[in-house]
Coordinates of C-alpha atoms and ligand atoms in Angstrom, one line a residue:
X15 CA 118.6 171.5 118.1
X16 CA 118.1 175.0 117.3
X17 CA 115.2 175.9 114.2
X18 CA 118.2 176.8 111.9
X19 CA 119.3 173.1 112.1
X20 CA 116.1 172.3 109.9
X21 CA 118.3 174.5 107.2
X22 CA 120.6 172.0 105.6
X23 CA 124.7 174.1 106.0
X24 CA 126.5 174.5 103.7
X25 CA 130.4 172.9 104.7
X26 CA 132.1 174.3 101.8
X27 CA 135.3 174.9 103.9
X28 CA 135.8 177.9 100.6
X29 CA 131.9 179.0 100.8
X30 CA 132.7 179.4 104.6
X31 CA 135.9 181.5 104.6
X32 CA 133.9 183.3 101.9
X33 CA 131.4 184.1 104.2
X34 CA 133.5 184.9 107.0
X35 CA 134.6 187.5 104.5
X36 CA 131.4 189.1 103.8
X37 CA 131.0 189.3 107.8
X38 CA 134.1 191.3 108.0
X39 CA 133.8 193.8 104.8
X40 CA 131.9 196.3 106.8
X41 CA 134.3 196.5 109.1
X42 CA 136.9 197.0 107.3
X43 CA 137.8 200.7 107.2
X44 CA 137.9 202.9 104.0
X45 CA 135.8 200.7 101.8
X46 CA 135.8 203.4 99.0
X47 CA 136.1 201.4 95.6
X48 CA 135.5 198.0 98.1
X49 CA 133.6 195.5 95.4
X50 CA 136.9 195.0 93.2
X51 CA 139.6 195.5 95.7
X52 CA 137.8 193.0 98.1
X53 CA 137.2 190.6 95.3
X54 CA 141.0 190.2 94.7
X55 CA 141.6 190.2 98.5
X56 CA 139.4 187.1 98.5
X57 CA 139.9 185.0 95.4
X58 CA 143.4 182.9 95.4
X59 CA 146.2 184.1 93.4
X60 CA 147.2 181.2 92.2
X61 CA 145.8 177.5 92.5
X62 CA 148.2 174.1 91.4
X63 CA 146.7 171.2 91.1
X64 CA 148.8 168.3 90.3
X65 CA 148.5 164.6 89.3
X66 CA 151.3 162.4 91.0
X67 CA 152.1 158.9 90.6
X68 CA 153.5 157.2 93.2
X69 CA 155.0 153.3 93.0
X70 CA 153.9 151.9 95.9
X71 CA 155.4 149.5 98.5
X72 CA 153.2 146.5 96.5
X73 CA 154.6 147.6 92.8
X74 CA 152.0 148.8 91.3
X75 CA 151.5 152.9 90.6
X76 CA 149.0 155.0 92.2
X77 CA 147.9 158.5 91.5
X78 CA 147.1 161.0 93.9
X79 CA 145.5 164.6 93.6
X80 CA 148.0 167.2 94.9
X81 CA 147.1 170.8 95.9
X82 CA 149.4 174.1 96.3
X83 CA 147.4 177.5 96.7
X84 CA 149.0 180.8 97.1
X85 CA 146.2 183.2 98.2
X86 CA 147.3 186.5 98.3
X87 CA 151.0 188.2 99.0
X88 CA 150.2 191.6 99.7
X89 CA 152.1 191.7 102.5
X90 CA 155.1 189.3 101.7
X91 CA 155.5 185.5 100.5
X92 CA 152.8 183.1 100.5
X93 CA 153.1 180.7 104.0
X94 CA 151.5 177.6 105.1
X95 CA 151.6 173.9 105.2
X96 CA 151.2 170.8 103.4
X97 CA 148.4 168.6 104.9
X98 CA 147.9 164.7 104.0
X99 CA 144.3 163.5 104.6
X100 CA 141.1 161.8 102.2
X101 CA 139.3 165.0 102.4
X102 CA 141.7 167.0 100.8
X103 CA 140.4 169.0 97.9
X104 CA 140.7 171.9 95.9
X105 CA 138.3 174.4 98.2
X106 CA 139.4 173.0 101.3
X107 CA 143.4 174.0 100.5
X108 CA 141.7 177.3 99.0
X109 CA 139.8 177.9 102.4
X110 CA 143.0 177.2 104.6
X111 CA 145.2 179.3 102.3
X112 CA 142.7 181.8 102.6
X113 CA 143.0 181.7 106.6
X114 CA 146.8 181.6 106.7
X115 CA 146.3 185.4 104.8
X116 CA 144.2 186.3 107.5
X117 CA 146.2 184.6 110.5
X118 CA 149.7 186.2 109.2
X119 CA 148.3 189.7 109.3
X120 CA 146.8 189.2 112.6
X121 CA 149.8 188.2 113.8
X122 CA 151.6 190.5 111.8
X123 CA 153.9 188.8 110.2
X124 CA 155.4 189.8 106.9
X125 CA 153.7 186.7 104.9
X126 CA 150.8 185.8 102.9
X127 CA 149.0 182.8 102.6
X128 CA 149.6 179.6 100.8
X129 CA 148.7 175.9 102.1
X130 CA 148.5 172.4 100.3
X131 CA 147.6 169.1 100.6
X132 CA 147.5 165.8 98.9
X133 CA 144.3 163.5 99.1
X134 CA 145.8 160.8 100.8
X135 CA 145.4 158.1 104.2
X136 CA 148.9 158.6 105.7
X137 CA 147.4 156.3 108.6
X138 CA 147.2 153.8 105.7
X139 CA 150.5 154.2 104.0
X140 CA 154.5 153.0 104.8
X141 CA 157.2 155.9 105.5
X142 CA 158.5 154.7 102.2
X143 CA 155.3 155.8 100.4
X144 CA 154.5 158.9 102.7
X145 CA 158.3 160.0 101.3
X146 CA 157.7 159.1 97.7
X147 CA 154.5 161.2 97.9
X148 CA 156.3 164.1 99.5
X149 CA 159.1 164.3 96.6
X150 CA 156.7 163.7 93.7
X151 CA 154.7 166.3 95.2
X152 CA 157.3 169.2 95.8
X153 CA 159.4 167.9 92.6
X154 CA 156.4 168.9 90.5
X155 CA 155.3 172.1 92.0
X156 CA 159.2 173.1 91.0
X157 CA 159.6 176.9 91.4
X158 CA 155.6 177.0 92.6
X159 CA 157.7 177.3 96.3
X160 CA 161.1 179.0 97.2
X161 CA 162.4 180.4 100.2
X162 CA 161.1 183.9 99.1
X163 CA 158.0 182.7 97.5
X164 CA 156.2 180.3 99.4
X165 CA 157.0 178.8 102.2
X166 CA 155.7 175.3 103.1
X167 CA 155.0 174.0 107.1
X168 CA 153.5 171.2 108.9
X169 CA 149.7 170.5 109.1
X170 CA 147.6 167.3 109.5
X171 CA 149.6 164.2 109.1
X172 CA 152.8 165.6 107.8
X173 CA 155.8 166.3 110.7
X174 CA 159.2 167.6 111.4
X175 CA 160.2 164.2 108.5
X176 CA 158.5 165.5 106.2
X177 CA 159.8 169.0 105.9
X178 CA 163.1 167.5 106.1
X179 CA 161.9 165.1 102.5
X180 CA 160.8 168.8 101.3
X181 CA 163.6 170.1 102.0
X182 CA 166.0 167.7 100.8
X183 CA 164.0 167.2 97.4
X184 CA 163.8 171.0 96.6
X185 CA 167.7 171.3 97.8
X186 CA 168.6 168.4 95.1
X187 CA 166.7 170.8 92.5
X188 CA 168.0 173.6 92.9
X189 CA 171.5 173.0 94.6
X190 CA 174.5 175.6 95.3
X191 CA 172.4 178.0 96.9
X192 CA 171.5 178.0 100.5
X193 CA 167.9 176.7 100.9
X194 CA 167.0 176.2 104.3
X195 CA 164.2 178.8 104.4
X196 CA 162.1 176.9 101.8
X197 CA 160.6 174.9 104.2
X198 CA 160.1 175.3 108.1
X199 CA 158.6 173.2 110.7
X200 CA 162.1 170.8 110.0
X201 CA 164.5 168.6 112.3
X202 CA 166.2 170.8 114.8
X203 CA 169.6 169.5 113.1
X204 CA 168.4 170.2 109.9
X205 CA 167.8 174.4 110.2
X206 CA 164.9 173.8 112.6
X207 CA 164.2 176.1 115.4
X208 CA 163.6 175.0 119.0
X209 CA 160.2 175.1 120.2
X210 CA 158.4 174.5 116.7
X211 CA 156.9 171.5 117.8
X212 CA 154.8 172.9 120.7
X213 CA 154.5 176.3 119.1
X214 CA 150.7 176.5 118.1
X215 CA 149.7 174.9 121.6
X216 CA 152.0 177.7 123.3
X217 CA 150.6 180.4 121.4
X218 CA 147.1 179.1 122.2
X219 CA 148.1 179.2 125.8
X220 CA 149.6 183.1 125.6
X221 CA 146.2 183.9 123.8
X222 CA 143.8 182.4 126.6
X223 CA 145.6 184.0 129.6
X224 CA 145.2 187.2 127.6
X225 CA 141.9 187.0 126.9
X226 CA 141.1 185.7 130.4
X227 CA 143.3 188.7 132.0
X228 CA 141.3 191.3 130.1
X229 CA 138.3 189.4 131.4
X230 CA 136.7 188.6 127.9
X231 CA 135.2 185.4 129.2
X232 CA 132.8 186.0 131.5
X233 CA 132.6 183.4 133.9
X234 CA 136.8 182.3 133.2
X235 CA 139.0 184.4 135.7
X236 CA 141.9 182.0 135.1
X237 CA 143.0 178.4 133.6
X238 CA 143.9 177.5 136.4
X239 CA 140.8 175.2 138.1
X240 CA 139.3 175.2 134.6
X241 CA 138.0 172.4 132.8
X242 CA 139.0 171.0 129.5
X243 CA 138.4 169.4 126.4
X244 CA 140.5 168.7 123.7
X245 CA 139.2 167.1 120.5
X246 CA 142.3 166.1 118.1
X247 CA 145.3 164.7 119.9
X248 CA 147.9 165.4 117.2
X249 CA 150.6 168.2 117.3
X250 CA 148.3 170.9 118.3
X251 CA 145.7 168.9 120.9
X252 CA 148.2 166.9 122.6
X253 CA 150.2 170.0 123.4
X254 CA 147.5 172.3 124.3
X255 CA 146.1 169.4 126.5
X256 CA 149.5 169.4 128.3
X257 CA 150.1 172.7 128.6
X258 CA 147.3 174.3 129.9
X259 CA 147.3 171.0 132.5
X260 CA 150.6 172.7 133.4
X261 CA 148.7 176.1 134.0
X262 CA 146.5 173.8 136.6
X263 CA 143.3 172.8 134.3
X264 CA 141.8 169.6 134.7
X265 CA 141.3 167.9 131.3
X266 CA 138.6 166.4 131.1
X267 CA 138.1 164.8 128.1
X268 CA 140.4 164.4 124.5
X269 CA 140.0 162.9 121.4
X270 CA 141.2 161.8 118.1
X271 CA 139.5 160.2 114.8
X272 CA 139.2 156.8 116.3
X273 CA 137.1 158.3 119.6
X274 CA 137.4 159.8 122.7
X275 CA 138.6 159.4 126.3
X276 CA 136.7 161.6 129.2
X277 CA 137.2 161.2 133.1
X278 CA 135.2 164.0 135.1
X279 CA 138.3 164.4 137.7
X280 CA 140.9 164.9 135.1
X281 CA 142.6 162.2 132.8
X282 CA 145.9 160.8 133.9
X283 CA 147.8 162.3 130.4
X284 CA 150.9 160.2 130.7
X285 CA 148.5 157.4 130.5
X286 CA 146.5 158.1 127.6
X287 CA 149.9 158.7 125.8
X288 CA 150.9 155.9 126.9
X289 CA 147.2 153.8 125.5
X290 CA 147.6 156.0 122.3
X291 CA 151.4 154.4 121.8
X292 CA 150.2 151.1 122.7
X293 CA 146.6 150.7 120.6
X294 CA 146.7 153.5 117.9
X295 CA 144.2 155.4 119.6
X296 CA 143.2 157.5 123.2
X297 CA 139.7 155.0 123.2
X298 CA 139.8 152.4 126.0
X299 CA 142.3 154.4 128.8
X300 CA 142.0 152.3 131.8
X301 CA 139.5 154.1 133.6
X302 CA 138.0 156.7 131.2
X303 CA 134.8 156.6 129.7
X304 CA 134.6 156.5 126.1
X305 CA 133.6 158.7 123.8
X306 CA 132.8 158.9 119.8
X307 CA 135.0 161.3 117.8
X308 CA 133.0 164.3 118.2
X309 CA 132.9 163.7 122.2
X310 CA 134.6 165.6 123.4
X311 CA 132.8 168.7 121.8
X312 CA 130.1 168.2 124.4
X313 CA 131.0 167.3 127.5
X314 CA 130.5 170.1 130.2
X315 CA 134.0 171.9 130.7
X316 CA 135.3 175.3 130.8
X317 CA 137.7 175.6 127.7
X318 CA 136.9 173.5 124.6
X319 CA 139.9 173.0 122.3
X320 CA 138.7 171.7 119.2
X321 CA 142.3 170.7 117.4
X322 CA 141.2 168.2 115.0
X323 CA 139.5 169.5 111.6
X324 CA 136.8 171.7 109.7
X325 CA 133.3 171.7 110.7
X326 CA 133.5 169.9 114.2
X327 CA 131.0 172.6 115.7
X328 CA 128.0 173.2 113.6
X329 CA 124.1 173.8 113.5
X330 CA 124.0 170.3 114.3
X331 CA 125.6 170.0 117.3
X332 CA 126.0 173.7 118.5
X333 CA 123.4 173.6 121.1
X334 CA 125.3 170.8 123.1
X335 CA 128.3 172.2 123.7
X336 CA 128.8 172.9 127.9
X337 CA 132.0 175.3 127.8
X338 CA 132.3 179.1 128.3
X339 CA 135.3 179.3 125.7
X340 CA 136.1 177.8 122.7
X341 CA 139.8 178.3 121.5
X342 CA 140.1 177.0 118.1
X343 CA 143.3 175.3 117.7
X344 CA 142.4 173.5 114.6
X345 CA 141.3 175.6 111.4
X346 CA 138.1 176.1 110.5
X347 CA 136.0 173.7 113.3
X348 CA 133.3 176.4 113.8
X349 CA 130.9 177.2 110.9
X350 CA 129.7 180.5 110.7
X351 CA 125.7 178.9 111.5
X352 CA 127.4 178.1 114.9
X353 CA 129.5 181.0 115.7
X354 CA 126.1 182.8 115.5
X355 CA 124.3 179.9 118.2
X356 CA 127.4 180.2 120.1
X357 CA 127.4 184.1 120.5
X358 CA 123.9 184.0 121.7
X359 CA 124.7 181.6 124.1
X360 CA 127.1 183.9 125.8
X361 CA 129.8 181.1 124.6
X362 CA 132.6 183.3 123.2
X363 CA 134.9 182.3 120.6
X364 CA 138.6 183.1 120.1
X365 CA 139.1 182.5 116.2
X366 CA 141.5 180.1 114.7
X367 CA 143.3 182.9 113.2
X368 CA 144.3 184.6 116.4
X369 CA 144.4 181.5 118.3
X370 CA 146.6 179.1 116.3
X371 CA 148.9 181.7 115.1
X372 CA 151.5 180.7 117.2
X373 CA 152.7 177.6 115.0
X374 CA 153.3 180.3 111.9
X375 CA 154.7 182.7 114.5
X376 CA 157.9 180.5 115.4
X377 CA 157.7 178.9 111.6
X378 CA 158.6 182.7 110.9
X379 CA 161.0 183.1 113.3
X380 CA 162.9 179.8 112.5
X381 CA 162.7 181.3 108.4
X382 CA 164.4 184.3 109.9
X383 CA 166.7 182.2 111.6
X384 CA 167.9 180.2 108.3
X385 CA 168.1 183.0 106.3
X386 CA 170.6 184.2 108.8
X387 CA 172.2 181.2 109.4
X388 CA 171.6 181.7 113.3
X389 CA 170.1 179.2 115.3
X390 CA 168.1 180.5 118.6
X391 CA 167.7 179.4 121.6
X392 CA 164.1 178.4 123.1
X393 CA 164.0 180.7 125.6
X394 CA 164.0 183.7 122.9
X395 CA 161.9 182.2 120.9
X396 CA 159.1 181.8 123.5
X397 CA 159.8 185.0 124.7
X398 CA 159.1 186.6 121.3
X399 CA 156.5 184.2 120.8
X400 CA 154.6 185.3 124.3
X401 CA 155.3 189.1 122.7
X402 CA 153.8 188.7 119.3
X403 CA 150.8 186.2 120.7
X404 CA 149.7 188.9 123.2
X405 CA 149.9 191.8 121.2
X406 CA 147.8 190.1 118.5
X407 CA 145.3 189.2 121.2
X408 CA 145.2 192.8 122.2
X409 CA 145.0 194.2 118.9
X410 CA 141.8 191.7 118.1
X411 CA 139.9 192.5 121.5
X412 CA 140.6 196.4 121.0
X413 CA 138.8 196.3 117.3
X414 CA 136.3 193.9 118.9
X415 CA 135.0 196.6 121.8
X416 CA 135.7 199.1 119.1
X417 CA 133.3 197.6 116.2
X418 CA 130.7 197.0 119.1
X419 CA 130.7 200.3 120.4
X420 CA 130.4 202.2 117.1
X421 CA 128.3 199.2 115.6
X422 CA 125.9 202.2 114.9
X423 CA 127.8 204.2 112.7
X424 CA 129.2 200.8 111.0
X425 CA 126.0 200.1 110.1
X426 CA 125.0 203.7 108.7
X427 CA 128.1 203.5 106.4
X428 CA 127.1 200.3 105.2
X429 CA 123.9 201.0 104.3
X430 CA 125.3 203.6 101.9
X431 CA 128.3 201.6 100.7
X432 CA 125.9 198.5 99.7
X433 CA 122.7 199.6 99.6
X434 CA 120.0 196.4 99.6
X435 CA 122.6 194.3 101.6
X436 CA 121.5 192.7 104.7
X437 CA 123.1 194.7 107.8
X438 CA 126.1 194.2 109.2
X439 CA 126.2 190.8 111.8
X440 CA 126.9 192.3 115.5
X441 CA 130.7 191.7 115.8
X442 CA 132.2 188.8 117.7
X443 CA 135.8 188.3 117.7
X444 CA 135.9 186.2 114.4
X445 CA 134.5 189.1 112.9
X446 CA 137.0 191.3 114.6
X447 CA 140.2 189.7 113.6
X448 CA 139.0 189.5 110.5
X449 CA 138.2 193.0 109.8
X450 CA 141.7 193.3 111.4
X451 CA 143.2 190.8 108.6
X452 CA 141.7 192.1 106.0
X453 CA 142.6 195.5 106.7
X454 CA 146.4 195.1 107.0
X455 CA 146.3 193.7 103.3
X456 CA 144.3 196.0 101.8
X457 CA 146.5 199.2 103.6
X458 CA 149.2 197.1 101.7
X459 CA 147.2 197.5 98.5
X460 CA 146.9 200.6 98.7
X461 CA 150.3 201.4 99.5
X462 CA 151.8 199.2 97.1
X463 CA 149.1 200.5 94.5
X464 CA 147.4 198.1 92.0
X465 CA 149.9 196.9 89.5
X466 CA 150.5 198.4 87.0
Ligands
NAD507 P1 148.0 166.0 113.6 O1 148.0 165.2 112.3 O2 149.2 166.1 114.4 O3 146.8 165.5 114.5 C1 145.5 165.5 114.1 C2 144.6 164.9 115.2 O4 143.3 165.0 114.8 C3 144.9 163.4 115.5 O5 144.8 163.2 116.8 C4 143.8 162.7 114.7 O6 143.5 161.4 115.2 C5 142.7 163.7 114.9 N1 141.6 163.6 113.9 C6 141.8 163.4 112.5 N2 140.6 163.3 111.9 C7 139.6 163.4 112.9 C8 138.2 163.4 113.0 N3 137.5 163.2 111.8 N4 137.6 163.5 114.2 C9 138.3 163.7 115.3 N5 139.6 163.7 115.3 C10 140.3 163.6 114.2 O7 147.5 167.5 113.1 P2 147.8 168.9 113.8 O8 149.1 169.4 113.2 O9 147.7 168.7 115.3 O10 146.6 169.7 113.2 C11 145.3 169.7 113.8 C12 144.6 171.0 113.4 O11 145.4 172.1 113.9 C13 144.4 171.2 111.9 O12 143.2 171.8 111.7 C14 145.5 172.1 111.5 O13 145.3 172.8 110.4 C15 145.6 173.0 112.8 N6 146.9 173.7 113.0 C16 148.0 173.0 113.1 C17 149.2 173.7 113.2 C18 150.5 173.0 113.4 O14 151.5 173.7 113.6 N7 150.6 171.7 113.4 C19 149.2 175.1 113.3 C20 148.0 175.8 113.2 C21 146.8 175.0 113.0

């Protein structure tokens, strides 16, 4: 444990983005008039909370806390999805909304961000409930989300089901009108677009080889032979586990919130699926060792996946991790305490914002696809998928060697733009991609002009 783990962190998922922020502000070029346009860059838009009762399967009425943020639409609606876990609160939706603004402009993509949630077990509830949850919830944000508005998506514990219940229920309020882009992430019959499901994963996998063909990970010439872990073995783990076994990793170890599963020659996938169908959870493959559910963050591998939550990597734990990479599928599982232990550790760090972005990359295509009633075939989506994913990966890495190589003059011009402040941090590629983000909106701003 390092000497900053004596420092209690704070896991403020909000305070965290915030700081991520402040990491990239010096970066971020012309910073003439910075304090007030950066504050409005940072600080949500608009914030919904909502009280929802729900009769559940048992009779009786329950009432759960919903969330909708829309963080900032500089550069076009407000996108992102609806998440269904306990933790679910007002800075955490704030924080993810916050990281869909980023992850949109880094992918450039003509949105904003927006995310929501509702505090909620969905591992404890019926389909019945989940569904009566879903419509209360979009019935009473009403016209808080619209096809050219904001534009919800899957996250944790909500699936191609429910955007069909959000579509359905917004359809039934506002009907003779062609709705389909409200919502994406649906049933392929229902508007959805073909290769949704494995999208994030996929755009993981474009952004490792790139990162691994410009030879930003030293020690990494290629997934193939590489080891890896996966924590999370939902929508985005269980994919990326697959996947980059196709591209001839070993996986070594994956997880979910009941444990882990870890076999040092590679696991036998089809059968942890198959133990996961059977039990509820990947704990107890035949002939795997078991793990708790922040295992698989340590075990010695090439490529760590974390695609699970928040704060996974942290002062705490740091130090332990064995890998050369870590490729954030989830959002927000590195706090900014860690990203500094792992950058001194030579253990680089693609950013959730780059690497994730492929599940709102093909949730804009598919909107593009309703709004022109088309429907496109997978092999044009990947291809313009593997496009978009690469040249986001190229645009981060050039600012990154960029911000490093001028760090100097970076520093200089802060001084004078805040004086007092504590210098700029030495850029990693968080740092990057956000200065990236963050710059796209606020040539927006300035373009647009402050209203009025
Ligand atoms: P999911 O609901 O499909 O899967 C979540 C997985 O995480 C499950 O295996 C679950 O058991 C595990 N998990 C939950 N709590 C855990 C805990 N405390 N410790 C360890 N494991 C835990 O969700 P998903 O869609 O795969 O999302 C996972 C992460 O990826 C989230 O951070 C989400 O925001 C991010 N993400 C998802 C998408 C997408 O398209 N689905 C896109 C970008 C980012």
């Amino acid at each position: 444990m390092s000497d900053a783990a004596a420092v209690p962190e704070d896991l403020n998922p909000h305070h965290i983005a915030r700081a991520q922020f402040d990491r990239a502000i010096p970066y971020v070029d012309n910073v003439d008039g910075w304090e007030g346009i950066a504050e409005w860059l940072f600080e949500p838009e608009r914030v919904v909370k909502l009280s929802l009762p729900v009769v559940m399967d048992d009779g009786r009425v329950r009432v759960f806390h919903g969330y909708r943020v829309l963080h900032n639409t500089a550069r076009g609606p407000g996108k992102g999805g609806i998440r269904f876990y306990p933790t679910v609160d007002e800075d955490e939706v704030k924080a993810l909304a916050t990281w869909m603004t980023w992850k949109c402009a880094v992918a450039s993509i003509p949105f904003g961000g927006a995310k929501g949630g509702v505090q909620c077990d969905p591992t404890k509830m019926s389909v019945g409930e989940k569904r009566r949850v879903t419509r209360r919830f979009i019935a009473s944000l009403g016209n808080d989300i619209g096809p050219h508005t904001d534009i919800p998506a899957p996250d944790m514990y909500t699936d191609a089901e429910t955007m069909a219940w959000v579509y359905d229920t917004y359809q039934m309020m506002h009907p003779h009108a062609a709705n389909l882009g409200v919502v994406t992430g649906k049933p392929l019959d229902l508007g959805g677009i073909p290769g949704r499901g494995t999208a994030t994963a996929q755009g993981l996998a474009y952004v490792l080889e790139r990162l691994l063909s410009l030879s930003e990970v030293p020690g990494l010439a290629s997934v193939a032979g590489s080891r890896v872990a996966v924590q999370g073995f939902g929508n985005a783990g269980r994919h990326a586990a697959f996947i980059l076994r196709g591209l001839g990793a070993r996986v070594v170890a994956v997880g979910d919130v009941g444990g882990g599963a870890a076999r040092e020659d590679g696991l036998d996938l089809e059968a942890v699926e198959a133990h996961l169908k059977a039990t509820g959870s990947v704990v107890g493959t035949p002939g795997t060792l078991c793990l708790d559910a922040r295992g698989p963050l340590e075990v010695e591998c090439d490529i760590l996946v974390p695609a699970a939550l928040e704060n996974q990597i942290t002062l705490e734990n740091a130090e332990r991790v064995k890998a050369r990479l870590v490729i954030e599928a989830a959002n927000g599982p590195t706090t900014p305490g860690a990203d500094r232990i792992l950058c001194e550790r030579g253990i680089v760090v693609a950013p959730d914002i780059l690497a994730n972005a492929g599940g709102v990359v093909v949730s804009y295509f598919e909107w593009v696809q309703n709004l022109d009633n088309e429907q496109w075939d997978e092999h044009v989506v990947q291809e313009r998928l593997r496009v978009k994913m690469q040249r986001a990966t190229d645009g981060v890495v050039k600012t990154y060697h960029h911000l490093r190589e001028h760090y100097d003059e970076y520093r200089e011009r802060w001084r004078q733009a805040a004086p007092g402040d504590p210098d700029p941090v030495f850029p990693d590629l968080r740092i990057a991609a956000t200065a990236t983000a963050v710059g796209r909106c606020w040539t927006a701003v300035d373009q647009r002009g402050v209203w009025p």
